[in-house]
Backbone as CSV, one residue per row, in Angstrom:
resi,resn,N_x,N_y,N_z,CA_x,CA_y,CA_z,C_x,C_y,C_z
1,UNK,4.358,-34.511,11.305,4.180,-34.402,9.866,3.600,-33.033,9.542
2,UNK,3.836,-32.587,8.357,3.191,-31.313,7.986,1.668,-31.452,8.017
3,UNK,1.024,-30.442,8.532,-0.435,-30.454,8.613,-0.946,-29.064,8.245
4,UNK,-1.196,-28.828,6.965,-1.662,-27.505,6.542,-2.968,-27.081,7.225
5,UNK,-3.860,-28.032,7.468,-5.112,-27.684,8.152,-4.851,-27.227,9.584
6,UNK,-3.905,-27.876,10.235,-3.544,-27.487,11.602,-2.889,-26.100,11.599
7,UNK,-2.013,-25.883,10.630,-1.350,-24.580,10.532,-2.364,-23.464,10.299
8,UNK,-3.327,-23.720,9.440,-4.375,-22.741,9.166,-5.187,-22.456,10.432
9,UNK,-5.527,-23.494,11.165,-6.298,-23.331,12.403,-5.517,-22.507,13.428
10,UNK,-4.236,-22.782,13.564,-3.420,-22.026,14.520,-3.350,-20.554,14.129
11,UNK,-3.305,-20.293,12.841,-3.276,-18.912,12.360,-4.581,-18.184,12.700
12,UNK,-5.706,-18.851,12.512,-7.011,-18.267,12.822,-7.133,-17.994,14.329
13,UNK,-6.562,-18.874,15.146,-6.660,-18.729,16.604,-5.612,-17.779,17.192
14,UNK,-4.653,-17.373,16.408,-3.551,-16.524,16.872,-4.028,-15.294,17.656
15,UNK,-5.030,-14.543,17.189,-5.455,-13.351,17.944,-5.998,-13.651,19.347
16,UNK,-6.315,-14.899,19.614,-6.905,-15.286,20.903,-5.890,-15.929,21.851
17,UNK,-4.643,-16.013,21.444,-3.659,-16.811,22.185,-3.424,-16.349,23.618
18,UNK,-3.762,-15.118,23.943,-3.594,-14.655,25.321,-4.785,-15.031,26.192
19,UNK,-5.828,-15.577,25.574,-7.046,-15.914,26.313,-7.192,-17.405,26.588
20,UNK,-6.315,-18.218,26.001,-6.368,-19.662,26.242,-4.989,-20.249,25.989
21,UNK,-4.796,-21.474,26.459,-3.530,-22.180,26.246,-3.768,-23.242,25.179
22,UNK,-3.027,-23.144,24.088,-3.149,-24.118,23.011,-2.242,-25.304,23.308
23,UNK,-2.828,-26.450,23.412,-2.069,-27.680,23.617,-2.230,-28.534,22.366
24,UNK,-1.133,-28.735,21.672,-1.164,-29.552,20.467,-0.879,-31.001,20.818
25,UNK,-1.600,-31.903,20.185,-1.409,-33.333,20.396,-1.130,-33.974,19.046
26,UNK,0.023,-34.591,18.921,0.382,-35.312,17.692,-0.198,-36.716,17.801
27,UNK,-1.287,-36.956,17.096,-1.973,-38.238,17.220,-1.218,-39.378,16.550
28,UNK,-0.151,-39.072,15.825,0.625,-40.141,15.183,1.617,-40.794,16.144
29,UNK,1.815,-40.204,17.314,2.738,-40.779,18.294,2.076,-41.959,19.002
30,UNK,2.847,-43.001,19.307,2.271,-44.197,19.947,1.512,-43.907,21.236
31,UNK,1.983,-42.959,22.019,1.312,-42.665,23.295,-0.049,-41.972,23.101
32,UNK,-0.345,-41.561,21.876,-1.625,-40.918,21.588,-2.508,-41.777,20.691
33,UNK,-2.313,-43.072,20.740,-3.036,-43.982,19.845,-4.558,-43.919,20.043
34,UNK,-5.012,-43.649,21.254,-6.465,-43.567,21.460,-7.045,-42.362,20.720
35,UNK,-6.303,-41.256,20.703,-6.746,-40.088,19.935,-6.708,-40.396,18.438
36,UNK,-5.683,-41.114,18.018,-5.572,-41.481,16.605,-6.777,-42.301,16.167
37,UNK,-7.137,-43.300,16.946,-8.277,-44.152,16.588,-9.574,-43.338,16.518
38,UNK,-9.699,-42.369,17.386,-10.924,-41.579,17.434,-10.995,-40.520,16.331
39,UNK,-9.847,-39.911,15.995,-9.861,-38.737,15.129,-9.003,-38.836,13.864
40,UNK,-8.547,-40.014,13.486,-7.600,-40.120,12.372,-8.088,-39.509,11.068
41,UNK,-9.383,-39.424,10.862,-9.922,-38.850,9.624,-10.516,-37.460,9.831
42,UNK,-10.333,-36.880,10.991,-11.022,-35.642,11.324,-10.126,-34.513,11.822
43,UNK,-8.880,-34.478,11.436,-8.000,-33.432,11.946,-8.203,-32.121,11.194
44,UNK,-7.950,-31.005,11.839,-7.705,-30.881,13.273,-9.002,-30.983,14.072
45,UNK,-8.847,-31.325,15.316,-9.964,-31.438,16.251,-9.686,-30.466,17.392
46,UNK,-10.731,-29.835,17.885,-10.575,-28.840,18.929,-11.403,-29.216,20.149
47,UNK,-10.741,-29.194,21.283,-11.399,-29.361,22.570,-11.152,-28.065,23.331
48,UNK,-12.129,-27.651,24.092,-11.959,-26.469,24.925,-12.352,-26.850,26.335
49,UNK,-11.412,-26.678,27.250,-11.625,-27.039,28.643,-11.983,-28.517,28.782
50,UNK,-11.342,-29.355,27.960,-11.523,-30.800,28.046,-12.735,-31.354,27.330
51,UNK,-13.505,-30.488,26.659,-14.718,-30.942,25.977,-14.599,-30.703,24.475
52,UNK,-15.072,-31.675,23.692,-15.048,-31.537,22.247,-15.786,-30.265,21.838
53,UNK,-15.184,-29.514,20.919,-15.800,-28.284,20.448,-16.108,-28.340,18.953
54,UNK,-15.116,-28.698,18.122,-15.315,-28.699,16.680,-14.198,-29.482,16.006
55,UNK,-14.380,-29.731,14.709,-13.340,-30.426,13.961,-13.266,-29.877,12.540
56,UNK,-12.173,-30.145,11.887,-11.855,-29.792,10.503,-11.449,-28.341,10.326
57,UNK,-12.277,-27.409,10.674,-11.960,-25.981,10.533,-12.460,-25.240,11.771
58,UNK,-11.844,-24.098,12.033,-12.259,-23.286,13.173,-13.545,-22.549,12.815
59,UNK,-14.557,-22.756,13.626,-15.779,-21.960,13.553,-15.564,-20.845,14.573
60,UNK,-15.132,-19.695,14.085,-14.676,-18.645,14.987,-15.794,-18.123,15.882
61,UNK,-17.013,-18.043,15.392,-18.135,-17.590,16.225,-18.384,-18.576,17.368
62,UNK,-18.385,-19.860,17.043,-18.583,-20.877,18.074,-17.451,-20.802,19.102
63,UNK,-16.230,-20.679,18.616,-15.082,-20.586,19.506,-15.204,-19.374,20.424
64,UNK,-15.506,-18.208,19.849,-15.644,-16.984,20.647,-16.729,-17.134,21.712
65,UNK,-17.860,-17.701,21.333,-18.959,-17.872,22.292,-18.564,-18.783,23.448
66,UNK,-17.953,-19.917,23.140,-17.553,-20.856,24.202,-16.446,-20.269,25.077
67,UNK,-15.503,-19.575,24.463,-14.422,-18.965,25.225,-14.970,-17.890,26.160
68,UNK,-15.881,-17.072,25.661,-16.481,-16.019,26.497,-17.240,-16.623,27.681
69,UNK,-17.964,-17.702,27.446,-18.691,-18.364,28.547,-17.727,-18.886,29.611
70,UNK,-16.627,-19.474,29.170,-15.633,-19.973,30.136,-15.030,-18.819,30.927
71,UNK,-14.743,-17.740,30.253,-14.147,-16.572,30.944,-15.115,-16.012,31.977
72,UNK,-16.406,-15.975,31.650,-17.406,-15.481,32.611,-17.489,-16.395,33.839
73,UNK,-17.398,-17.694,33.614,-17.450,-18.649,34.721,-16.258,-18.498,35.644
74,UNK,-15.125,-18.109,35.080,-13.893,-18.038,35.862,-13.675,-16.675,36.510
75,UNK,-14.544,-15.720,36.226,-14.397,-14.380,36.840,-14.935,-14.356,38.238
């Protein structure tokens, strides 16, 4: 379905796309029903490295800080 909030989030994250892999999950699909039950009123939701990070809008400072920490750990 169209998701303007998701589109906006992807646009904000565009400059960082070479530093992480964006995996989109359509929570309306039957195989993602557990995500739907958890987040149906909170899209978009962001996880980084398997851990919840933020929801609704991208907090770019928070994202940058967490991404930088992950990059340091992996160096």
